[in-house]
Amino acid sequence: MAYFTTSDGKRLYYEDAGTGQPLLCLAGLTRNCRDFSFLAPHVADLRMISMDYRGRGKSDFDADYMNYNILREGQDAVELLDHLGLENVTLLGTSRGGLVAMALATSHPDRLAGVILNDVGPVIELGSIAKIMGYVGNRPTSKTYDDAAHALGVMMESQFPGVSLDIWRQQVENQYIQTDTGLELRYDPALRNALIEQAANTPTPDLWPLFDALHDIPTSVIRGANSDLLSTATVQEMHARHPKLISTEVPDRGHVPFLNELQSLDLIHQILDAT
């Protein structure tokens, strides 16, 4: 296990495997390095680096939960690159990780050789925000991995038709910790407080300027065909504003694709070949 210490004293966990071209993987809002376990077997020729944000996975929780924000998380990612002695990397950002990537395009564009956005863009659909707030910070009602896998499979069937129970079992193991009293979150429940207070204290931000900062950086976007977070209209506008943008749509996937799909892998390698 590997850790580094941030400029404000937090001990953050990261994984660094392989010796090829560096790919920094940043996970979704409540997720961790395990978010990329489905991708890892398909990129053995790369140097795959992933980080648990503060308050997630094996990283330190932050007593000031307002530090759970994309600017601080982006700074943590830059400090990880400094720790590893890497001048720049291609950044693969799933959901929240894609927002971090766009923020870094404004503050540290020199650190981004390329960007891959996994089912996220500068417009987050309101229905998806409500769905996220329905679960963030709450322990699952299921008491075991098996029960949680079954419940997740039923809930996600419309967006992810045909996905096996084994896959959902792996997903819930990635997201929760089995204890004697049931399943615990692999992140700080105070993340919910951060989201609520940030929304109350600041107007809804316009994320298009962040996306526009990617104009000179090789960029691509993966969209799950059944996504409720990233719309086709947003992807079309992204193409209009970034003429060199590469995109793909993954059938039978919602938010978010697992990244082991043929379409996802082809797009990831297109960007890596361009950087």
PDB file of C-alpha atoms in Angstrom:
ATOM      1  CA  MET A   1       0.000   0.000   0.000  1.00  0.00           C
ATOM      2  CA  ALA A   2       1.244   3.480  -0.869  1.00  0.00           C
ATOM      3  CA  TYR A   3       0.484   6.851   0.718  1.00  0.00           C
ATOM      4  CA  PHE A   4       1.589  10.438   0.313  1.00  0.00           C
ATOM      5  CA  THR A   5       0.999  13.478   2.503  1.00  0.00           C
ATOM      6  CA  THR A   6      -0.709  16.568   1.128  1.00  0.00           C
ATOM      7  CA  SER A   7       0.344  20.164   1.737  1.00  0.00           C
ATOM      8  CA  ASP A   8      -2.304  20.415   4.481  1.00  0.00           C
ATOM      9  CA  GLY A   9      -1.198  17.231   6.201  1.00  0.00           C
ATOM     10  CA  LYS A  10      -3.686  14.640   4.944  1.00  0.00           C
ATOM     11  CA  ARG A  11      -2.412  11.110   4.280  1.00  0.00           C
ATOM     12  CA  LEU A  12      -3.912   9.918   0.993  1.00  0.00           C
ATOM     13  CA  TYR A  13      -3.833   6.440  -0.462  1.00  0.00           C
ATOM     14  CA  TYR A  14      -2.872   5.726  -4.059  1.00  0.00           C
ATOM     15  CA  GLU A  15      -2.050   2.778  -6.287  1.00  0.00           C
ATOM     16  CA  ASP A  16       0.656   2.789  -8.942  1.00  0.00           C
ATOM     17  CA  ALA A  17       0.982  -0.277 -11.165  1.00  0.00           C
ATOM     18  CA  GLY A  18       2.802  -0.903 -14.430  1.00  0.00           C
ATOM     19  CA  THR A  19       5.655   0.829 -16.196  1.00  0.00           C
ATOM     20  CA  GLY A  20       4.182   2.172 -19.434  1.00  0.00           C
ATOM     21  CA  GLN A  21       2.517   5.440 -20.375  1.00  0.00           C
ATOM     22  CA  PRO A  22       1.031   7.033 -17.217  1.00  0.00           C
ATOM     23  CA  LEU A  23      -2.749   7.137 -16.857  1.00  0.00           C
ATOM     24  CA  LEU A  24      -4.116   8.871 -13.755  1.00  0.00           C
ATOM     25  CA  CYS A  25      -7.552   7.528 -12.837  1.00  0.00           C
ATOM     26  CA  LEU A  26      -9.859   9.619 -10.640  1.00  0.00           C
ATOM     27  CA  ALA A  27     -13.035   8.029  -9.344  1.00  0.00           C
ATOM     28  CA  GLY A  28     -16.644   9.018  -8.851  1.00  0.00           C
ATOM     29  CA  LEU A  29     -18.018  11.074  -5.959  1.00  0.00           C
ATOM     30  CA  THR A  30     -18.290   8.344  -3.304  1.00  0.00           C
ATOM     31  CA  ARG A  31     -15.924   5.834  -4.864  1.00  0.00           C
ATOM     32  CA  ASN A  32     -12.233   4.977  -4.626  1.00  0.00           C
ATOM     33  CA  CYS A  33      -9.369   3.265  -6.436  1.00  0.00           C
ATOM     34  CA  ARG A  34     -11.491   0.141  -6.782  1.00  0.00           C
ATOM     35  CA  ASP A  35     -13.638   2.066  -9.280  1.00  0.00           C
ATOM     36  CA  PHE A  36     -11.114   1.023 -11.929  1.00  0.00           C
ATOM     37  CA  SER A  37     -10.887  -2.676 -11.114  1.00  0.00           C
ATOM     38  CA  PHE A  38     -12.848  -3.602 -14.246  1.00  0.00           C
ATOM     39  CA  LEU A  39     -10.475  -1.554 -16.429  1.00  0.00           C
ATOM     40  CA  ALA A  40      -7.167  -2.683 -14.916  1.00  0.00           C
ATOM     41  CA  PRO A  41      -6.810  -6.071 -16.693  1.00  0.00           C
ATOM     42  CA  HIS A  42      -7.173  -4.329 -20.064  1.00  0.00           C
ATOM     43  CA  VAL A  43      -4.404  -1.732 -19.590  1.00  0.00           C
ATOM     44  CA  ALA A  44      -1.545  -3.880 -18.340  1.00  0.00           C
ATOM     45  CA  ASP A  45       0.755  -2.113 -20.817  1.00  0.00           C
ATOM     46  CA  LEU A  46       0.196   1.239 -19.082  1.00  0.00           C
ATOM     47  CA  ARG A  47       1.311   2.768 -15.815  1.00  0.00           C
ATOM     48  CA  MET A  48      -2.077   2.952 -14.119  1.00  0.00           C
ATOM     49  CA  ILE A  49      -2.226   5.355 -11.169  1.00  0.00           C
ATOM     50  CA  SER A  50      -5.330   5.877  -9.050  1.00  0.00           C
ATOM     51  CA  MET A  51      -5.979   7.878  -5.896  1.00  0.00           C
ATOM     52  CA  ASP A  52      -8.496   7.722  -3.089  1.00  0.00           C
ATOM     53  CA  TYR A  53      -9.746  11.280  -2.583  1.00  0.00           C
ATOM     54  CA  ARG A  54      -9.578  12.623   0.951  1.00  0.00           C
ATOM     55  CA  GLY A  55     -12.472  11.155   2.895  1.00  0.00           C
ATOM     56  CA  ARG A  56     -12.776   8.145   0.605  1.00  0.00           C
ATOM     57  CA  GLY A  57     -11.406   4.619   0.633  1.00  0.00           C
ATOM     58  CA  LYS A  58      -8.160   4.305   2.602  1.00  0.00           C
ATOM     59  CA  SER A  59      -7.385   8.033   2.672  1.00  0.00           C
ATOM     60  CA  ASP A  60      -7.689  10.264   5.734  1.00  0.00           C
ATOM     61  CA  PHE A  61     -11.041  11.837   6.474  1.00  0.00           C
ATOM     62  CA  ASP A  62     -10.983  15.640   6.686  1.00  0.00           C
ATOM     63  CA  ALA A  63     -12.370  17.206   9.864  1.00  0.00           C
ATOM     64  CA  ASP A  64     -13.323  20.211   7.710  1.00  0.00           C
ATOM     65  CA  TYR A  65     -15.706  18.456   5.352  1.00  0.00           C
ATOM     66  CA  MET A  66     -15.988  21.576   3.209  1.00  0.00           C
ATOM     67  CA  ASN A  67     -12.597  20.519   1.819  1.00  0.00           C
ATOM     68  CA  TYR A  68     -14.486  17.789  -0.023  1.00  0.00           C
ATOM     69  CA  ASN A  69     -14.632  19.889  -3.197  1.00  0.00           C
ATOM     70  CA  ILE A  70     -13.247  19.555  -6.708  1.00  0.00           C
ATOM     71  CA  LEU A  71     -10.671  22.330  -6.325  1.00  0.00           C
ATOM     72  CA  ARG A  72      -9.039  20.740  -3.267  1.00  0.00           C
ATOM     73  CA  GLU A  73      -9.303  17.280  -4.811  1.00  0.00           C
ATOM     74  CA  GLY A  74      -7.630  18.617  -7.949  1.00  0.00           C
ATOM     75  CA  GLN A  75      -4.840  20.112  -5.863  1.00  0.00           C
ATOM     76  CA  ASP A  76      -4.399  16.750  -4.132  1.00  0.00           C
ATOM     77  CA  ALA A  77      -4.060  15.101  -7.552  1.00  0.00           C
ATOM     78  CA  VAL A  78      -1.386  17.607  -8.581  1.00  0.00           C
ATOM     79  CA  GLU A  79       0.468  16.944  -5.334  1.00  0.00           C
ATOM     80  CA  LEU A  80       0.341  13.214  -6.087  1.00  0.00           C
ATOM     81  CA  LEU A  81       1.936  13.893  -9.486  1.00  0.00           C
ATOM     82  CA  ASP A  82       4.614  15.962  -7.745  1.00  0.00           C
ATOM     83  CA  HIS A  83       5.170  13.130  -5.270  1.00  0.00           C
ATOM     84  CA  LEU A  84       5.621  10.686  -8.168  1.00  0.00           C
ATOM     85  CA  GLY A  85       7.821  13.069 -10.143  1.00  0.00           C
ATOM     86  CA  LEU A  86       5.446  13.135 -13.121  1.00  0.00           C
ATOM     87  CA  GLU A  87       5.333  16.297 -15.223  1.00  0.00           C
ATOM     88  CA  ASN A  88       2.036  15.424 -16.893  1.00  0.00           C
ATOM     89  CA  VAL A  89      -0.338  12.509 -17.445  1.00  0.00           C
ATOM     90  CA  THR A  90      -3.434  11.522 -19.326  1.00  0.00           C
ATOM     91  CA  LEU A  91      -6.287  11.818 -16.833  1.00  0.00           C
ATOM     92  CA  LEU A  92      -9.236   9.436 -16.894  1.00  0.00           C
ATOM     93  CA  GLY A  93     -12.009  10.919 -14.785  1.00  0.00           C
ATOM     94  CA  THR A  94     -15.162   9.009 -13.922  1.00  0.00           C
ATOM     95  CA  SER A  95     -18.053  11.343 -13.036  1.00  0.00           C
ATOM     96  CA  ARG A  96     -16.616  13.471 -10.166  1.00  0.00           C
ATOM     97  CA  GLY A  97     -13.154  12.696 -11.512  1.00  0.00           C
ATOM     98  CA  GLY A  98     -14.117  14.290 -14.818  1.00  0.00           C
ATOM     99  CA  LEU A  99     -15.154  17.482 -13.019  1.00  0.00           C
ATOM    100  CA  VAL A 100     -11.754  17.485 -11.302  1.00  0.00           C
ATOM    101  CA  ALA A 101     -10.105  17.091 -14.709  1.00  0.00           C
ATOM    102  CA  MET A 102     -11.993  20.097 -16.094  1.00  0.00           C
ATOM    103  CA  ALA A 103     -11.034  22.175 -13.051  1.00  0.00           C
ATOM    104  CA  LEU A 104      -7.384  21.234 -13.552  1.00  0.00           C
ATOM    105  CA  ALA A 105      -7.619  22.361 -17.178  1.00  0.00           C
ATOM    106  CA  THR A 106      -8.137  25.884 -15.840  1.00  0.00           C
ATOM    107  CA  SER A 107      -5.559  25.796 -13.029  1.00  0.00           C
ATOM    108  CA  HIS A 108      -2.869  23.330 -14.192  1.00  0.00           C
ATOM    109  CA  PRO A 109      -3.310  22.685 -17.936  1.00  0.00           C
ATOM    110  CA  ASP A 110       0.393  21.854 -18.265  1.00  0.00           C
ATOM    111  CA  ARG A 111      -0.138  18.744 -16.121  1.00  0.00           C
ATOM    112  CA  LEU A 112      -2.715  17.284 -18.552  1.00  0.00           C
ATOM    113  CA  ALA A 113      -1.401  15.462 -21.602  1.00  0.00           C
ATOM    114  CA  GLY A 114      -4.939  14.326 -22.372  1.00  0.00           C
ATOM    115  CA  VAL A 115      -8.332  13.911 -20.712  1.00  0.00           C
ATOM    116  CA  ILE A 116     -10.933  11.144 -20.863  1.00  0.00           C
ATOM    117  CA  LEU A 117     -14.310  12.000 -19.320  1.00  0.00           C
ATOM    118  CA  ASN A 118     -16.302   8.945 -18.263  1.00  0.00           C
ATOM    119  CA  ASP A 119     -20.011   9.792 -18.444  1.00  0.00           C
ATOM    120  CA  VAL A 120     -19.707  13.373 -17.311  1.00  0.00           C
ATOM    121  CA  GLY A 121     -19.681  16.809 -18.869  1.00  0.00           C
ATOM    122  CA  PRO A 122     -20.326  20.457 -18.048  1.00  0.00           C
ATOM    123  CA  VAL A 123     -24.074  19.893 -17.514  1.00  0.00           C
ATOM    124  CA  ILE A 124     -25.287  17.515 -14.812  1.00  0.00           C
ATOM    125  CA  GLU A 125     -28.933  16.576 -15.299  1.00  0.00           C
ATOM    126  CA  LEU A 126     -31.124  17.634 -12.366  1.00  0.00           C
ATOM    127  CA  GLY A 127     -32.774  14.246 -12.019  1.00  0.00           C
ATOM    128  CA  SER A 128     -29.368  12.671 -11.550  1.00  0.00           C
ATOM    129  CA  ILE A 129     -28.460  15.180  -8.832  1.00  0.00           C
ATOM    130  CA  ALA A 130     -31.631  14.261  -6.937  1.00  0.00           C
ATOM    131  CA  LYS A 131     -30.797  10.580  -7.312  1.00  0.00           C
ATOM    132  CA  ILE A 132     -27.280  11.129  -5.962  1.00  0.00           C
ATOM    133  CA  MET A 133     -28.559  13.072  -2.962  1.00  0.00           C
ATOM    134  CA  GLY A 134     -30.922  10.205  -2.245  1.00  0.00           C
ATOM    135  CA  TYR A 135     -28.048   7.911  -1.298  1.00  0.00           C
ATOM    136  CA  VAL A 136     -24.940   9.964  -0.428  1.00  0.00           C
ATOM    137  CA  GLY A 137     -24.030   9.564   3.243  1.00  0.00           C
ATOM    138  CA  ASN A 138     -26.603   6.848   3.901  1.00  0.00           C
ATOM    139  CA  ARG A 139     -25.717   3.276   4.811  1.00  0.00           C
ATOM    140  CA  PRO A 140     -27.364   0.695   2.559  1.00  0.00           C
ATOM    141  CA  THR A 141     -30.358  -1.093   4.007  1.00  0.00           C
ATOM    142  CA  SER A 142     -28.941  -4.411   2.796  1.00  0.00           C
ATOM    143  CA  LYS A 143     -26.950  -6.206   5.483  1.00  0.00           C
ATOM    144  CA  THR A 144     -24.709  -8.429   3.331  1.00  0.00           C
ATOM    145  CA  TYR A 145     -22.822  -8.198   0.052  1.00  0.00           C
ATOM    146  CA  ASP A 146     -25.128 -10.805  -1.484  1.00  0.00           C
ATOM    147  CA  ASP A 147     -28.275  -8.899  -0.535  1.00  0.00           C
ATOM    148  CA  ALA A 148     -26.785  -5.599  -1.708  1.00  0.00           C
ATOM    149  CA  ALA A 149     -25.692  -7.118  -5.027  1.00  0.00           C
ATOM    150  CA  HIS A 150     -29.183  -8.443  -5.671  1.00  0.00           C
ATOM    151  CA  ALA A 151     -30.787  -5.104  -4.767  1.00  0.00           C
ATOM    152  CA  LEU A 152     -28.341  -3.165  -6.945  1.00  0.00           C
ATOM    153  CA  GLY A 153     -28.936  -5.496  -9.883  1.00  0.00           C
ATOM    154  CA  VAL A 154     -32.693  -5.016  -9.641  1.00  0.00           C
ATOM    155  CA  MET A 155     -32.353  -1.240  -9.310  1.00  0.00           C
ATOM    156  CA  MET A 156     -29.927  -0.900 -12.228  1.00  0.00           C
ATOM    157  CA  GLU A 157     -31.486  -3.409 -14.641  1.00  0.00           C
ATOM    158  CA  SER A 158     -33.162  -0.735 -16.772  1.00  0.00           C
ATOM    159  CA  GLN A 159     -29.875   1.117 -17.301  1.00  0.00           C
ATOM    160  CA  PHE A 160     -27.579  -1.914 -17.309  1.00  0.00           C
ATOM    161  CA  PRO A 161     -29.596  -4.756 -18.833  1.00  0.00           C
ATOM    162  CA  GLY A 162     -28.037  -8.199 -18.688  1.00  0.00           C
ATOM    163  CA  VAL A 163     -25.217  -7.407 -16.240  1.00  0.00           C
ATOM    164  CA  SER A 164     -24.475 -10.493 -14.155  1.00  0.00           C
ATOM    165  CA  LEU A 165     -24.978 -10.779 -10.418  1.00  0.00           C
ATOM    166  CA  ASP A 166     -21.232 -11.487 -10.081  1.00  0.00           C
ATOM    167  CA  ILE A 167     -20.458  -8.031 -11.476  1.00  0.00           C
ATOM    168  CA  TRP A 168     -22.870  -6.347  -9.063  1.00  0.00           C
ATOM    169  CA  ARG A 169     -21.354  -8.366  -6.226  1.00  0.00           C
ATOM    170  CA  GLN A 170     -17.910  -7.005  -7.137  1.00  0.00           C
ATOM    171  CA  GLN A 171     -19.352  -3.503  -7.362  1.00  0.00           C
ATOM    172  CA  VAL A 172     -20.861  -3.559  -3.874  1.00  0.00           C
ATOM    173  CA  GLU A 173     -17.628  -4.961  -2.449  1.00  0.00           C
ATOM    174  CA  ASN A 174     -15.882  -1.974  -4.032  1.00  0.00           C
ATOM    175  CA  GLN A 175     -18.347   0.431  -2.426  1.00  0.00           C
ATOM    176  CA  TYR A 176     -19.004  -1.020   1.045  1.00  0.00           C
ATOM    177  CA  ILE A 177     -17.296  -2.746   3.982  1.00  0.00           C
ATOM    178  CA  GLN A 178     -18.927  -5.833   5.481  1.00  0.00           C
ATOM    179  CA  THR A 179     -19.194  -5.629   9.288  1.00  0.00           C
ATOM    180  CA  ASP A 180     -20.993  -7.598  11.980  1.00  0.00           C
ATOM    181  CA  THR A 181     -23.760  -5.009  11.982  1.00  0.00           C
ATOM    182  CA  GLY A 182     -24.176  -4.703   8.227  1.00  0.00           C
ATOM    183  CA  LEU A 183     -22.534  -2.776   5.415  1.00  0.00           C
ATOM    184  CA  GLU A 184     -20.543   0.384   6.105  1.00  0.00           C
ATOM    185  CA  LEU A 185     -19.633   3.124   3.637  1.00  0.00           C
ATOM    186  CA  ARG A 186     -16.105   3.293   2.253  1.00  0.00           C
ATOM    187  CA  TYR A 187     -16.199   7.073   2.593  1.00  0.00           C
ATOM    188  CA  ASP A 188     -16.888   9.802   5.134  1.00  0.00           C
ATOM    189  CA  PRO A 189     -20.674  10.248   5.585  1.00  0.00           C
ATOM    190  CA  ALA A 190     -19.991  13.959   6.101  1.00  0.00           C
ATOM    191  CA  LEU A 191     -19.554  14.174   2.327  1.00  0.00           C
ATOM    192  CA  ARG A 192     -23.327  14.633   2.305  1.00  0.00           C
ATOM    193  CA  ASN A 193     -23.029  17.693   4.554  1.00  0.00           C
ATOM    194  CA  ALA A 194     -20.416  19.138   2.232  1.00  0.00           C
ATOM    195  CA  LEU A 195     -22.667  18.800  -0.811  1.00  0.00           C
ATOM    196  CA  ILE A 196     -25.661  20.330   0.965  1.00  0.00           C
ATOM    197  CA  GLU A 197     -23.757  23.284   2.400  1.00  0.00           C
ATOM    198  CA  GLN A 198     -21.830  23.965  -0.803  1.00  0.00           C
ATOM    199  CA  ALA A 199     -25.091  24.023  -2.738  1.00  0.00           C
ATOM    200  CA  ALA A 200     -26.672  26.367  -0.186  1.00  0.00           C
ATOM    201  CA  ASN A 201     -23.719  28.761   0.000  1.00  0.00           C
ATOM    202  CA  THR A 202     -22.848  29.138  -3.680  1.00  0.00           C
ATOM    203  CA  PRO A 203     -24.922  29.554  -6.843  1.00  0.00           C
ATOM    204  CA  THR A 204     -25.029  26.622  -9.240  1.00  0.00           C
ATOM    205  CA  PRO A 205     -21.734  27.006 -11.104  1.00  0.00           C
ATOM    206  CA  ASP A 206     -21.495  27.335 -14.877  1.00  0.00           C
ATOM    207  CA  LEU A 207     -19.128  24.501 -15.789  1.00  0.00           C
ATOM    208  CA  TRP A 208     -18.824  25.366 -19.477  1.00  0.00           C
ATOM    209  CA  PRO A 209     -15.785  27.629 -18.894  1.00  0.00           C
ATOM    210  CA  LEU A 210     -14.051  24.660 -17.243  1.00  0.00           C
ATOM    211  CA  PHE A 211     -14.805  22.483 -20.243  1.00  0.00           C
ATOM    212  CA  ASP A 212     -13.708  25.243 -22.630  1.00  0.00           C
ATOM    213  CA  ALA A 213     -10.305  25.195 -20.921  1.00  0.00           C
ATOM    214  CA  LEU A 214      -9.802  21.731 -22.469  1.00  0.00           C
ATOM    215  CA  HIS A 215      -9.847  23.259 -25.971  1.00  0.00           C
ATOM    216  CA  ASP A 216      -6.140  22.694 -26.625  1.00  0.00           C
ATOM    217  CA  ILE A 217      -5.901  19.388 -24.761  1.00  0.00           C
ATOM    218  CA  PRO A 218      -6.703  16.050 -26.461  1.00  0.00           C
ATOM    219  CA  THR A 219     -10.073  15.221 -24.931  1.00  0.00           C
ATOM    220  CA  SER A 220     -12.647  12.475 -25.226  1.00  0.00           C
ATOM    221  CA  VAL A 221     -15.923  11.563 -23.582  1.00  0.00           C
ATOM    222  CA  ILE A 222     -17.548   8.195 -22.948  1.00  0.00           C
ATOM    223  CA  ARG A 223     -21.315   8.222 -22.526  1.00  0.00           C
ATOM    224  CA  GLY A 224     -23.449   5.358 -21.330  1.00  0.00           C
ATOM    225  CA  ALA A 225     -26.339   5.129 -23.787  1.00  0.00           C
ATOM    226  CA  ASN A 226     -28.774   4.949 -20.851  1.00  0.00           C
ATOM    227  CA  SER A 227     -27.078   7.643 -18.760  1.00  0.00           C
ATOM    228  CA  ASP A 228     -29.306   9.896 -16.673  1.00  0.00           C
ATOM    229  CA  LEU A 229     -26.430  12.253 -15.825  1.00  0.00           C
ATOM    230  CA  LEU A 230     -24.896  13.107 -19.218  1.00  0.00           C
ATOM    231  CA  SER A 231     -27.368  13.863 -22.014  1.00  0.00           C
ATOM    232  CA  THR A 232     -26.825  13.488 -25.751  1.00  0.00           C
ATOM    233  CA  ALA A 233     -27.592  17.203 -26.102  1.00  0.00           C
ATOM    234  CA  THR A 234     -24.708  18.049 -23.769  1.00  0.00           C
ATOM    235  CA  VAL A 235     -22.348  15.809 -25.748  1.00  0.00           C
ATOM    236  CA  GLN A 236     -23.420  17.544 -28.973  1.00  0.00           C
ATOM    237  CA  GLU A 237     -22.683  20.955 -27.435  1.00  0.00           C
ATOM    238  CA  MET A 238     -19.325  19.648 -26.192  1.00  0.00           C
ATOM    239  CA  HIS A 239     -18.458  18.698 -29.784  1.00  0.00           C
ATOM    240  CA  ALA A 240     -19.489  22.138 -31.017  1.00  0.00           C
ATOM    241  CA  ARG A 241     -17.225  23.847 -28.479  1.00  0.00           C
ATOM    242  CA  HIS A 242     -14.302  21.426 -28.785  1.00  0.00           C
ATOM    243  CA  PRO A 243     -14.087  20.481 -32.496  1.00  0.00           C
ATOM    244  CA  LYS A 244     -11.378  17.869 -31.871  1.00  0.00           C
ATOM    245  CA  LEU A 245     -13.363  16.111 -29.150  1.00  0.00           C
ATOM    246  CA  ILE A 246     -13.671  12.337 -29.567  1.00  0.00           C
ATOM    247  CA  SER A 247     -16.734  10.613 -28.151  1.00  0.00           C
ATOM    248  CA  THR A 248     -18.318   7.213 -27.961  1.00  0.00           C
ATOM    249  CA  GLU A 249     -21.568   5.831 -26.625  1.00  0.00           C
ATOM    250  CA  VAL A 250     -21.646   2.497 -24.821  1.00  0.00           C
ATOM    251  CA  PRO A 251     -24.835   0.470 -25.349  1.00  0.00           C
ATOM    252  CA  ASP A 252     -26.615  -1.116 -22.373  1.00  0.00           C
ATOM    253  CA  ARG A 253     -24.788   1.113 -19.914  1.00  0.00           C
ATOM    254  CA  GLY A 254     -26.037   3.944 -17.735  1.00  0.00           C
ATOM    255  CA  HIS A 255     -24.092   6.018 -15.237  1.00  0.00           C
ATOM    256  CA  VAL A 256     -21.316   4.943 -15.332  1.00  0.00           C
ATOM    257  CA  PRO A 257     -19.809   2.507 -17.843  1.00  0.00           C
ATOM    258  CA  PHE A 258     -17.447  -0.010 -16.223  1.00  0.00           C
ATOM    259  CA  LEU A 259     -14.687   0.918 -18.751  1.00  0.00           C
ATOM    260  CA  ASN A 260     -14.092  -2.687 -19.778  1.00  0.00           C
ATOM    261  CA  GLU A 261     -16.455  -2.316 -22.742  1.00  0.00           C
ATOM    262  CA  LEU A 262     -14.979  -2.452 -26.253  1.00  0.00           C
ATOM    263  CA  GLN A 263     -16.162   1.089 -27.016  1.00  0.00           C
ATOM    264  CA  SER A 264     -14.606   2.453 -23.823  1.00  0.00           C
ATOM    265  CA  LEU A 265     -11.290   0.702 -24.371  1.00  0.00           C
ATOM    266  CA  ASP A 266     -11.051   1.833 -27.995  1.00  0.00           C
ATOM    267  CA  LEU A 267     -11.615   5.459 -26.999  1.00  0.00           C
ATOM    268  CA  ILE A 268      -9.151   5.313 -24.093  1.00  0.00           C
ATOM    269  CA  HIS A 269      -6.431   4.055 -26.424  1.00  0.00           C
ATOM    270  CA  GLN A 270      -7.276   6.682 -29.052  1.00  0.00           C
ATOM    271  CA  ILE A 271      -6.515   9.445 -26.585  1.00  0.00           C
ATOM    272  CA  LEU A 272      -3.411   7.725 -25.257  1.00  0.00           C
ATOM    273  CA  ASP A 273      -2.125   7.363 -28.828  1.00  0.00           C
ATOM    274  CA  ALA A 274      -2.716  11.084 -29.398  1.00  0.00           C
ATOM    275  CA  THR A 275      -0.687  12.204 -26.356  1.00  0.00           C
TER     276      THR A 275
END
